[in-house]
mmCIF file of C-alpha atoms in Angstrom:
data_model
loop_
_atom_site.group_PDB
_atom_site.id
_atom_site.type_symbol
_atom_site.label_atom_id
_atom_site.label_comp_id
_atom_site.label_asym_id
_atom_site.label_seq_id
_atom_site.Cartn_x
_atom_site.Cartn_y
_atom_site.Cartn_z
ATOM 1 C CA UNK E 1 -11.991 -32.899 -109.848
ATOM 2 C CA UNK E 2 -9.461 -35.063 -108.091
ATOM 3 C CA UNK E 3 -8.550 -32.251 -105.713
ATOM 4 C CA UNK E 4 -12.199 -31.711 -104.920
ATOM 5 C CA UNK E 5 -12.549 -35.404 -104.171
ATOM 6 C CA UNK E 6 -9.475 -35.165 -101.928
ATOM 7 C CA UNK E 7 -11.044 -32.438 -99.832
ATOM 8 C CA UNK E 8 -14.209 -34.473 -99.531
ATOM 9 C CA UNK E 9 -12.144 -37.543 -98.675
ATOM 10 C CA UNK E 10 -10.356 -35.621 -95.943
ATOM 11 C CA UNK E 11 -13.632 -34.509 -94.409
ATOM 12 C CA UNK E 12 -14.963 -38.023 -94.730
ATOM 13 C CA UNK E 13 -11.920 -39.344 -92.827
ATOM 14 C CA UNK E 14 -12.527 -36.724 -90.148
ATOM 15 C CA UNK E 15 -16.185 -37.672 -89.939
ATOM 16 C CA UNK E 16 -15.404 -41.347 -89.523
ATOM 17 C CA UNK E 17 -12.838 -40.721 -86.813
ATOM 18 C CA UNK E 18 -14.766 -37.980 -84.993
ATOM 19 C CA UNK E 19 -14.126 -38.448 -81.278
ATOM 20 C CA UNK E 20 -17.020 -38.714 -78.817
ATOM 21 C CA UNK E 21 -16.609 -35.921 -76.281
ATOM 22 C CA UNK E 22 -17.675 -37.104 -72.851
ATOM 23 C CA UNK E 23 -20.542 -35.334 -71.173
ATOM 24 C CA UNK E 24 -19.485 -35.771 -67.543
ATOM 25 C CA UNK E 25 -18.434 -32.263 -66.598
ATOM 26 C CA UNK E 26 -20.011 -30.376 -69.484
ATOM 27 C CA UNK E 27 -23.579 -31.549 -68.877
ATOM 28 C CA UNK E 28 -23.340 -30.911 -65.137
ATOM 29 C CA UNK E 29 -22.092 -27.386 -65.742
ATOM 30 C CA UNK E 30 -24.908 -26.607 -68.173
ATOM 31 C CA UNK E 31 -27.569 -27.871 -65.773
ATOM 32 C CA UNK E 32 -26.039 -25.932 -62.871
ATOM 33 C CA UNK E 33 -25.983 -22.732 -64.918
ATOM 34 C CA UNK E 34 -29.586 -23.258 -65.976
ATOM 35 C CA UNK E 35 -30.610 -23.396 -62.321
ATOM 36 C CA UNK E 36 -28.710 -20.203 -61.566
ATOM 37 C CA UNK E 37 -29.777 -18.300 -64.620
ATOM 38 C CA UNK E 38 -33.435 -19.282 -64.480
ATOM 39 C CA UNK E 39 -35.213 -15.906 -64.386
ATOM 40 C CA UNK E 40 -38.322 -15.121 -62.302
ATOM 41 C CA UNK E 41 -41.281 -15.305 -64.715
ATOM 42 C CA UNK E 42 -42.746 -11.938 -65.710
ATOM 43 C CA UNK E 43 -46.241 -12.723 -64.378
ATOM 44 C CA UNK E 44 -44.776 -13.683 -60.975
ATOM 45 C CA UNK E 45 -42.731 -10.517 -60.721
ATOM 46 C CA UNK E 46 -45.663 -8.357 -61.888
ATOM 47 C CA UNK E 47 -48.142 -9.952 -59.446
ATOM 48 C CA UNK E 48 -45.761 -9.452 -56.495
ATOM 49 C CA UNK E 49 -45.389 -5.787 -57.441
ATOM 50 C CA UNK E 50 -49.170 -5.371 -57.864
ATOM 51 C CA UNK E 51 -49.827 -6.950 -54.464
ATOM 52 C CA UNK E 52 -47.262 -4.628 -52.836
ATOM 53 C CA UNK E 53 -48.810 -1.601 -54.536
ATOM 54 C CA UNK E 54 -52.317 -2.630 -53.420
ATOM 55 C CA UNK E 55 -51.286 -3.164 -49.765
ATOM 56 C CA UNK E 56 -49.341 0.115 -49.789
ATOM 57 C CA UNK E 57 -52.292 1.965 -51.329
ATOM 58 C CA UNK E 58 -54.750 0.527 -48.777
ATOM 59 C CA UNK E 59 -52.496 1.504 -45.861
ATOM 60 C CA UNK E 60 -51.946 4.985 -47.228
ATOM 61 C CA UNK E 61 -55.670 5.464 -47.790
ATOM 62 C CA UNK E 62 -56.544 4.498 -44.220
ATOM 63 C CA UNK E 63 -54.016 6.968 -42.764
ATOM 64 C CA UNK E 64 -54.505 9.745 -45.302
ATOM 65 C CA UNK E 65 -56.335 12.827 -43.876
ATOM 66 C CA UNK E 66 -58.415 13.356 -47.003
ATOM 67 C CA UNK E 67 -61.078 15.638 -45.442
ATOM 68 C CA UNK E 68 -58.441 17.920 -43.854
ATOM 69 C CA UNK E 69 -56.684 18.189 -47.166
ATOM 70 C CA UNK E 70 -59.899 18.978 -49.048
ATOM 71 C CA UNK E 71 -60.848 21.658 -46.525
ATOM 72 C CA UNK E 72 -57.415 23.272 -46.869
ATOM 73 C CA UNK E 73 -57.933 23.918 -50.587
ATOM 74 C CA UNK E 74 -58.714 27.659 -50.971
ATOM 75 C CA UNK E 75 -62.089 28.447 -52.481
ATOM 76 C CA UNK E 76 -61.293 32.055 -53.398
ATOM 77 C CA UNK E 77 -58.328 33.222 -55.467
ATOM 78 C CA UNK E 78 -57.083 36.803 -55.649
ATOM 79 C CA UNK E 79 -54.561 37.450 -58.380
ATOM 80 C CA UNK E 80 -52.482 40.515 -57.556
ATOM 81 C CA UNK E 81 -49.530 42.009 -59.425
ATOM 82 C CA UNK E 82 -47.048 40.048 -57.268
ATOM 83 C CA UNK E 83 -48.771 36.737 -58.012
ATOM 84 C CA UNK E 84 -48.747 37.496 -61.747
ATOM 85 C CA UNK E 85 -45.079 38.397 -61.573
ATOM 86 C CA UNK E 86 -44.281 35.175 -59.707
ATOM 87 C CA UNK E 87 -46.146 33.054 -62.271
ATOM 88 C CA UNK E 88 -44.358 34.774 -65.163
ATOM 89 C CA UNK E 89 -41.007 34.299 -63.383
ATOM 90 C CA UNK E 90 -41.663 30.608 -62.775
ATOM 91 C CA UNK E 91 -42.748 30.103 -66.370
ATOM 92 C CA UNK E 92 -39.614 31.848 -67.683
ATOM 93 C CA UNK E 93 -37.466 29.673 -65.413
ATOM 94 C CA UNK E 94 -39.096 26.482 -66.710
ATOM 95 C CA UNK E 95 -38.654 27.659 -70.339
ATOM 96 C CA UNK E 96 -34.987 28.347 -69.607
ATOM 97 C CA UNK E 97 -34.454 24.863 -68.159
ATOM 98 C CA UNK E 98 -36.264 23.308 -71.155
ATOM 99 C CA UNK E 99 -34.082 25.190 -73.633
ATOM 100 C CA UNK E 100 -30.881 24.325 -71.748
ATOM 101 C CA UNK E 101 -31.805 20.622 -71.630
ATOM 102 C CA UNK E 102 -32.645 20.514 -75.349
ATOM 103 C CA UNK E 103 -29.452 22.375 -76.243
ATOM 104 C CA UNK E 104 -27.331 20.049 -74.117
ATOM 105 C CA UNK E 105 -28.967 16.984 -75.674
ATOM 106 C CA UNK E 106 -28.059 18.237 -79.141
ATOM 107 C CA UNK E 107 -24.406 18.498 -78.155
ATOM 108 C CA UNK N 1 -36.932 -41.706 -70.765
ATOM 109 C CA UNK N 2 -33.533 -42.112 -72.454
ATOM 110 C CA UNK N 3 -35.202 -43.413 -75.609
ATOM 111 C CA UNK N 4 -37.813 -40.650 -75.752
ATOM 112 C CA UNK N 5 -37.957 -38.582 -78.924
ATOM 113 C CA UNK N 6 -36.590 -35.043 -79.008
ATOM 114 C CA UNK N 7 -40.105 -33.616 -79.256
ATOM 115 C CA UNK N 8 -41.310 -35.617 -76.241
ATOM 116 C CA UNK N 9 -38.355 -34.365 -74.186
ATOM 117 C CA UNK N 10 -38.932 -30.776 -75.331
ATOM 118 C CA UNK N 11 -42.624 -30.990 -74.403
ATOM 119 C CA UNK N 12 -41.679 -32.260 -70.954
ATOM 120 C CA UNK N 13 -39.192 -29.422 -70.436
ATOM 121 C CA UNK N 14 -41.707 -26.799 -71.595
ATOM 122 C CA UNK N 15 -44.691 -28.092 -69.601
ATOM 123 C CA UNK N 16 -43.051 -29.319 -66.393
ATOM 124 C CA UNK N 17 -39.667 -27.529 -66.504
ATOM 125 C CA UNK N 18 -38.090 -30.979 -66.198
ATOM 126 C CA UNK N 19 -34.322 -30.507 -65.990
ATOM 127 C CA UNK N 20 -33.646 -34.232 -66.352
ATOM 128 C CA UNK N 21 -35.275 -34.214 -69.782
ATOM 129 C CA UNK N 22 -33.165 -31.268 -70.777
ATOM 130 C CA UNK N 23 -30.134 -33.143 -69.452
ATOM 131 C CA UNK N 24 -30.907 -35.972 -71.891
ATOM 132 C CA UNK N 25 -31.123 -33.499 -74.787
ATOM 133 C CA UNK N 26 -27.748 -32.061 -73.752
ATOM 134 C CA UNK N 27 -26.268 -35.571 -73.515
ATOM 135 C CA UNK N 28 -27.653 -36.408 -76.973
ATOM 136 C CA UNK N 29 -26.232 -33.397 -78.817
ATOM 137 C CA UNK N 30 -23.305 -32.083 -76.783
ATOM 138 C CA UNK N 31 -20.562 -34.123 -78.415
ATOM 139 C CA UNK N 32 -21.533 -33.216 -81.994
ATOM 140 C CA UNK N 33 -22.008 -29.563 -81.156
ATOM 141 C CA UNK N 34 -18.776 -29.247 -79.156
ATOM 142 C CA UNK N 35 -16.838 -30.978 -81.938
ATOM 143 C CA UNK N 36 -18.384 -28.675 -84.560
ATOM 144 C CA UNK N 37 -17.540 -25.614 -82.501
ATOM 145 C CA UNK N 38 -13.972 -26.855 -82.083
ATOM 146 C CA UNK N 39 -13.751 -27.031 -85.850
ATOM 147 C CA UNK N 40 -15.187 -23.527 -86.082
ATOM 148 C CA UNK N 41 -12.773 -22.040 -83.529
ATOM 149 C CA UNK N 42 -9.500 -23.512 -84.743
ATOM 150 C CA UNK N 43 -9.750 -26.355 -82.195
ATOM 151 C CA UNK N 44 -9.917 -23.984 -79.235
ATOM 152 C CA UNK N 45 -11.436 -26.391 -76.709
ATOM 153 C CA UNK N 46 -12.166 -23.832 -74.000
ATOM 154 C CA UNK N 47 -13.811 -21.348 -76.336
ATOM 155 C CA UNK N 48 -15.792 -24.082 -78.111
ATOM 156 C CA UNK N 49 -17.090 -25.426 -74.786
ATOM 157 C CA UNK N 50 -18.035 -21.935 -73.608
ATOM 158 C CA UNK N 51 -19.957 -21.319 -76.814
ATOM 159 C CA UNK N 52 -21.652 -24.721 -76.564
ATOM 160 C CA UNK N 53 -22.593 -23.988 -72.959
ATOM 161 C CA UNK N 54 -24.091 -20.605 -73.874
ATOM 162 C CA UNK N 55 -25.910 -22.274 -76.750
ATOM 163 C CA UNK N 56 -27.577 -24.848 -74.484
ATOM 164 C CA UNK N 57 -28.544 -22.153 -71.979
ATOM 165 C CA UNK N 58 -30.057 -20.111 -74.795
ATOM 166 C CA UNK N 59 -31.856 -23.229 -76.056
ATOM 167 C CA UNK N 60 -33.321 -23.835 -72.595
ATOM 168 C CA UNK N 61 -34.528 -20.233 -72.359
ATOM 169 C CA UNK N 62 -36.172 -20.205 -75.773
ATOM 170 C CA UNK N 63 -37.437 -23.779 -75.897
ATOM 171 C CA UNK N 64 -41.009 -22.478 -75.693
ATOM 172 C CA UNK N 65 -40.566 -20.739 -79.031
ATOM 173 C CA UNK N 66 -39.392 -23.939 -80.765
ATOM 174 C CA UNK N 67 -42.154 -24.696 -83.245
ATOM 175 C CA UNK N 68 -40.884 -28.069 -84.440
ATOM 176 C CA UNK N 69 -40.954 -27.027 -88.100
ATOM 177 C CA UNK N 70 -37.208 -27.665 -88.459
ATOM 178 C CA UNK N 71 -35.224 -30.519 -86.896
ATOM 179 C CA UNK N 72 -34.139 -29.841 -83.312
ATOM 180 C CA UNK N 73 -30.500 -30.268 -84.347
ATOM 181 C CA UNK N 74 -30.903 -27.578 -87.050
ATOM 182 C CA UNK N 75 -32.431 -25.222 -84.509
ATOM 183 C CA UNK N 76 -29.586 -25.971 -82.084
ATOM 184 C CA UNK N 77 -26.967 -25.291 -84.758
ATOM 185 C CA UNK N 78 -28.702 -22.055 -85.707
ATOM 186 C CA UNK N 79 -28.443 -20.807 -82.126
ATOM 187 C CA UNK N 80 -24.817 -21.961 -81.921
ATOM 188 C CA UNK N 81 -24.003 -20.171 -85.171
ATOM 189 C CA UNK N 82 -25.526 -16.937 -83.853
ATOM 190 C CA UNK N 83 -23.569 -17.288 -80.592
ATOM 191 C CA UNK N 84 -20.366 -17.803 -82.534
ATOM 192 C CA UNK N 85 -20.950 -14.850 -84.854
ATOM 193 C CA UNK N 86 -21.670 -12.508 -81.947
ATOM 194 C CA UNK N 87 -18.630 -13.809 -80.057
ATOM 195 C CA UNK N 88 -16.298 -13.076 -82.971
ATOM 196 C CA UNK N 89 -17.938 -9.683 -83.528
ATOM 197 C CA UNK N 90 -17.430 -8.755 -79.872
ATOM 198 C CA UNK N 91 -13.868 -10.044 -79.933
ATOM 199 C CA UNK N 92 -13.173 -7.889 -82.989
ATOM 200 C CA UNK N 93 -14.720 -4.868 -81.294
ATOM 201 C CA UNK N 94 -12.547 -5.421 -78.246
ATOM 202 C CA UNK N 95 -9.623 -5.513 -80.656
ATOM 203 C CA UNK N 96 -8.751 -8.968 -79.377
ATOM 204 C CA UNK N 97 -7.987 -10.858 -82.508
ATOM 205 C CA UNK N 98 -9.751 -14.193 -82.567
ATOM 206 C CA UNK N 99 -6.758 -15.772 -84.232
ATOM 207 C CA UNK N 100 -4.466 -14.595 -81.409
ATOM 208 C CA UNK N 101 -6.883 -16.113 -78.941
ATOM 209 C CA UNK N 102 -6.870 -19.352 -80.901
ATOM 210 C CA UNK N 103 -3.111 -19.466 -81.267
ATOM 211 C CA UNK N 104 -2.549 -18.986 -77.533
ATOM 212 C CA UNK N 105 -5.006 -21.710 -76.721
ATOM 213 C CA UNK N 106 -3.477 -24.077 -79.247
ATOM 214 C CA UNK N 107 -0.001 -23.536 -77.859
ATOM 215 C CA UNK N 108 -1.361 -24.287 -74.394
ATOM 216 C CA UNK N 109 -3.005 -27.446 -75.637
ATOM 217 C CA UNK N 110 -0.027 -28.610 -77.641
ATOM 218 C CA UNK N 111 1.624 -30.249 -74.625
ATOM 219 C CA UNK N 112 -1.500 -31.898 -73.290
ATOM 220 C CA UNK N 113 -2.262 -34.075 -76.289
ATOM 221 C CA UNK N 114 -0.232 -34.580 -79.405
ATOM 222 C CA UNK N 115 -1.675 -37.876 -80.514
ATOM 223 C CA UNK N 116 -1.591 -38.365 -84.280
ATOM 224 C CA UNK N 117 -5.237 -39.454 -84.204
ATOM 225 C CA UNK N 118 -6.266 -35.904 -83.460
ATOM 226 C CA UNK N 119 -3.965 -34.333 -86.041
ATOM 227 C CA UNK N 120 -6.442 -34.528 -88.891
ATOM 228 C CA UNK N 121 -9.153 -32.837 -86.802
ATOM 229 C CA UNK N 122 -6.795 -30.145 -85.560
ATOM 230 C CA UNK N 123 -5.308 -29.511 -89.006
ATOM 231 C CA UNK N 124 -8.739 -29.217 -90.562
ATOM 232 C CA UNK N 125 -9.730 -26.756 -87.849
ATOM 233 C CA UNK N 126 -6.479 -24.864 -88.372
ATOM 234 C CA UNK N 127 -7.078 -24.637 -92.144
ATOM 235 C CA UNK N 128 -10.686 -23.559 -91.597
ATOM 236 C CA UNK N 129 -9.420 -20.590 -89.589
ATOM 237 C CA UNK N 130 -8.386 -19.013 -92.891
ATOM 238 C CA UNK N 131 -12.037 -18.869 -93.957
ATOM 239 C CA UNK N 132 -14.579 -16.244 -92.898
ATOM 240 C CA UNK N 133 -17.005 -17.452 -90.215
ATOM 241 C CA UNK N 134 -19.939 -17.995 -92.598
ATOM 242 C CA UNK N 135 -17.811 -20.002 -95.075
ATOM 243 C CA UNK N 136 -16.406 -22.085 -92.220
ATOM 244 C CA UNK N 137 -19.891 -22.924 -90.977
ATOM 245 C CA UNK N 138 -21.258 -23.703 -94.447
ATOM 246 C CA UNK N 139 -18.277 -25.935 -95.311
ATOM 247 C CA UNK N 140 -18.425 -27.794 -91.995
ATOM 248 C CA UNK N 141 -22.157 -28.406 -92.172
ATOM 249 C CA UNK N 142 -21.947 -29.547 -95.780
ATOM 250 C CA UNK N 143 -18.765 -31.624 -95.860
ATOM 251 C CA UNK N 144 -18.585 -32.885 -92.296
ATOM 252 C CA UNK N 145 -22.188 -33.038 -91.100
ATOM 253 C CA UNK N 146 -23.403 -33.848 -94.637
ATOM 254 C CA UNK N 147 -26.399 -31.529 -94.394
ATOM 255 C CA UNK N 148 -28.237 -30.506 -97.541
ATOM 256 C CA UNK N 149 -28.049 -26.979 -98.913
ATOM 257 C CA UNK N 150 -31.648 -26.429 -97.811
ATOM 258 C CA UNK N 151 -30.840 -27.445 -94.233
ATOM 259 C CA UNK N 152 -27.811 -25.124 -94.192
ATOM 260 C CA UNK N 153 -30.068 -22.337 -95.467
ATOM 261 C CA UNK N 154 -32.376 -22.907 -92.480
ATOM 262 C CA UNK N 155 -29.512 -22.943 -89.997
ATOM 263 C CA UNK N 156 -27.640 -19.918 -91.295
ATOM 264 C CA UNK N 157 -30.680 -17.921 -92.343
ATOM 265 C CA UNK N 158 -29.219 -17.015 -95.758
ATOM 266 C CA UNK N 159 -30.452 -17.689 -99.325
ATOM 267 C CA UNK N 160 -29.730 -20.982 -101.081
ATOM 268 C CA UNK N 161 -27.537 -19.325 -103.721
ATOM 269 C CA UNK N 162 -25.363 -17.754 -101.026
ATOM 270 C CA UNK N 163 -24.913 -21.130 -99.337
ATOM 271 C CA UNK N 164 -23.693 -22.662 -102.614
ATOM 272 C CA UNK N 165 -21.302 -19.770 -103.216
ATOM 273 C CA UNK N 166 -19.917 -19.990 -99.673
ATOM 274 C CA UNK N 167 -19.295 -23.725 -100.055
ATOM 275 C CA UNK N 168 -17.578 -23.361 -103.440
ATOM 276 C CA UNK N 169 -15.357 -20.515 -102.268
ATOM 277 C CA UNK N 170 -14.528 -22.353 -99.062
ATOM 278 C CA UNK N 171 -13.611 -25.507 -100.972
ATOM 279 C CA UNK N 172 -11.299 -23.544 -103.268
ATOM 280 C CA UNK N 173 -9.474 -21.952 -100.351
ATOM 281 C CA UNK N 174 -9.187 -25.232 -98.452
ATOM 282 C CA UNK N 175 -7.867 -27.020 -101.550
ATOM 283 C CA UNK N 176 -4.848 -24.734 -101.540
ATOM 284 C CA UNK N 177 -4.330 -24.983 -97.802
ATOM 285 C CA UNK N 178 -4.718 -28.739 -97.489
ATOM 286 C CA UNK N 179 -3.145 -29.828 -100.789
ATOM 287 C CA UNK N 180 0.001 -31.030 -99.051
ATOM 288 C CA UNK N 181 -1.794 -32.717 -96.161
ATOM 289 C CA UNK N 182 -0.794 -36.294 -95.647
ATOM 290 C CA UNK N 183 -1.379 -38.441 -92.577
ATOM 291 C CA UNK N 184 2.136 -39.899 -92.940
ATOM 292 C CA UNK N 185 3.661 -36.465 -92.232
ATOM 293 C CA UNK N 186 2.094 -36.558 -88.822
ATOM 294 C CA UNK N 187 3.364 -39.951 -87.765
#
């Protein structure tokens, strides 16, 4: 019991003689870092990006030859043996890449 | 403005981003927090100040989420405790022993101030180094800051029973370490 009281007495002595640590440099440093680290708010960042996307979209739309592009789409398709072979080849290639990627990820 | 309550200052920071108000909050709590962190880090002044600085920056960032249900000081100490725990975890992961860090710093500081007035504080911090981080925090908050078990529970985010166990275990360890402590030895 006495030992317990001694520990408490020691902490009490420390509490009563606790030094006041001056704020001069510390406070200044914290406030400076707050100014530096202050992040751009999400809504601000998002609205700037939205505005950029809108302006970019409007410009692209005005210069985009939509009618030419639509007229260039073929209206008739003829599937010959070569076309079928090419599609099968492309599909096999994509399957191969998919398998390789999955296998690599597992390793 | 200097006499404004914590809540009034917090409201001003949240609504108008007033840095001066935050400066007053820093001024109000910095000494206590830096002293506590010195006790937690074996009186490593540089490390304690870095942790305190990170704590205040974190406080500023998350001030909006402060609900006011607990005292501001408890909330501040909770953030500081989390900073300290993650610092020691990172230090352990980097295989830089915290105690080596502390010892180096203490040797560096030894020449700068050896006043007997500070011996008690340094020796307490030195003895506390033997305790795990959670015991150190619980002991400091209970014996030095005189917080209740319930308040320590809020700060450390652990159950009441665990807080009591940590304090009892910490006291037992410190009893052995500080049994021979006498201010006369230091003079």
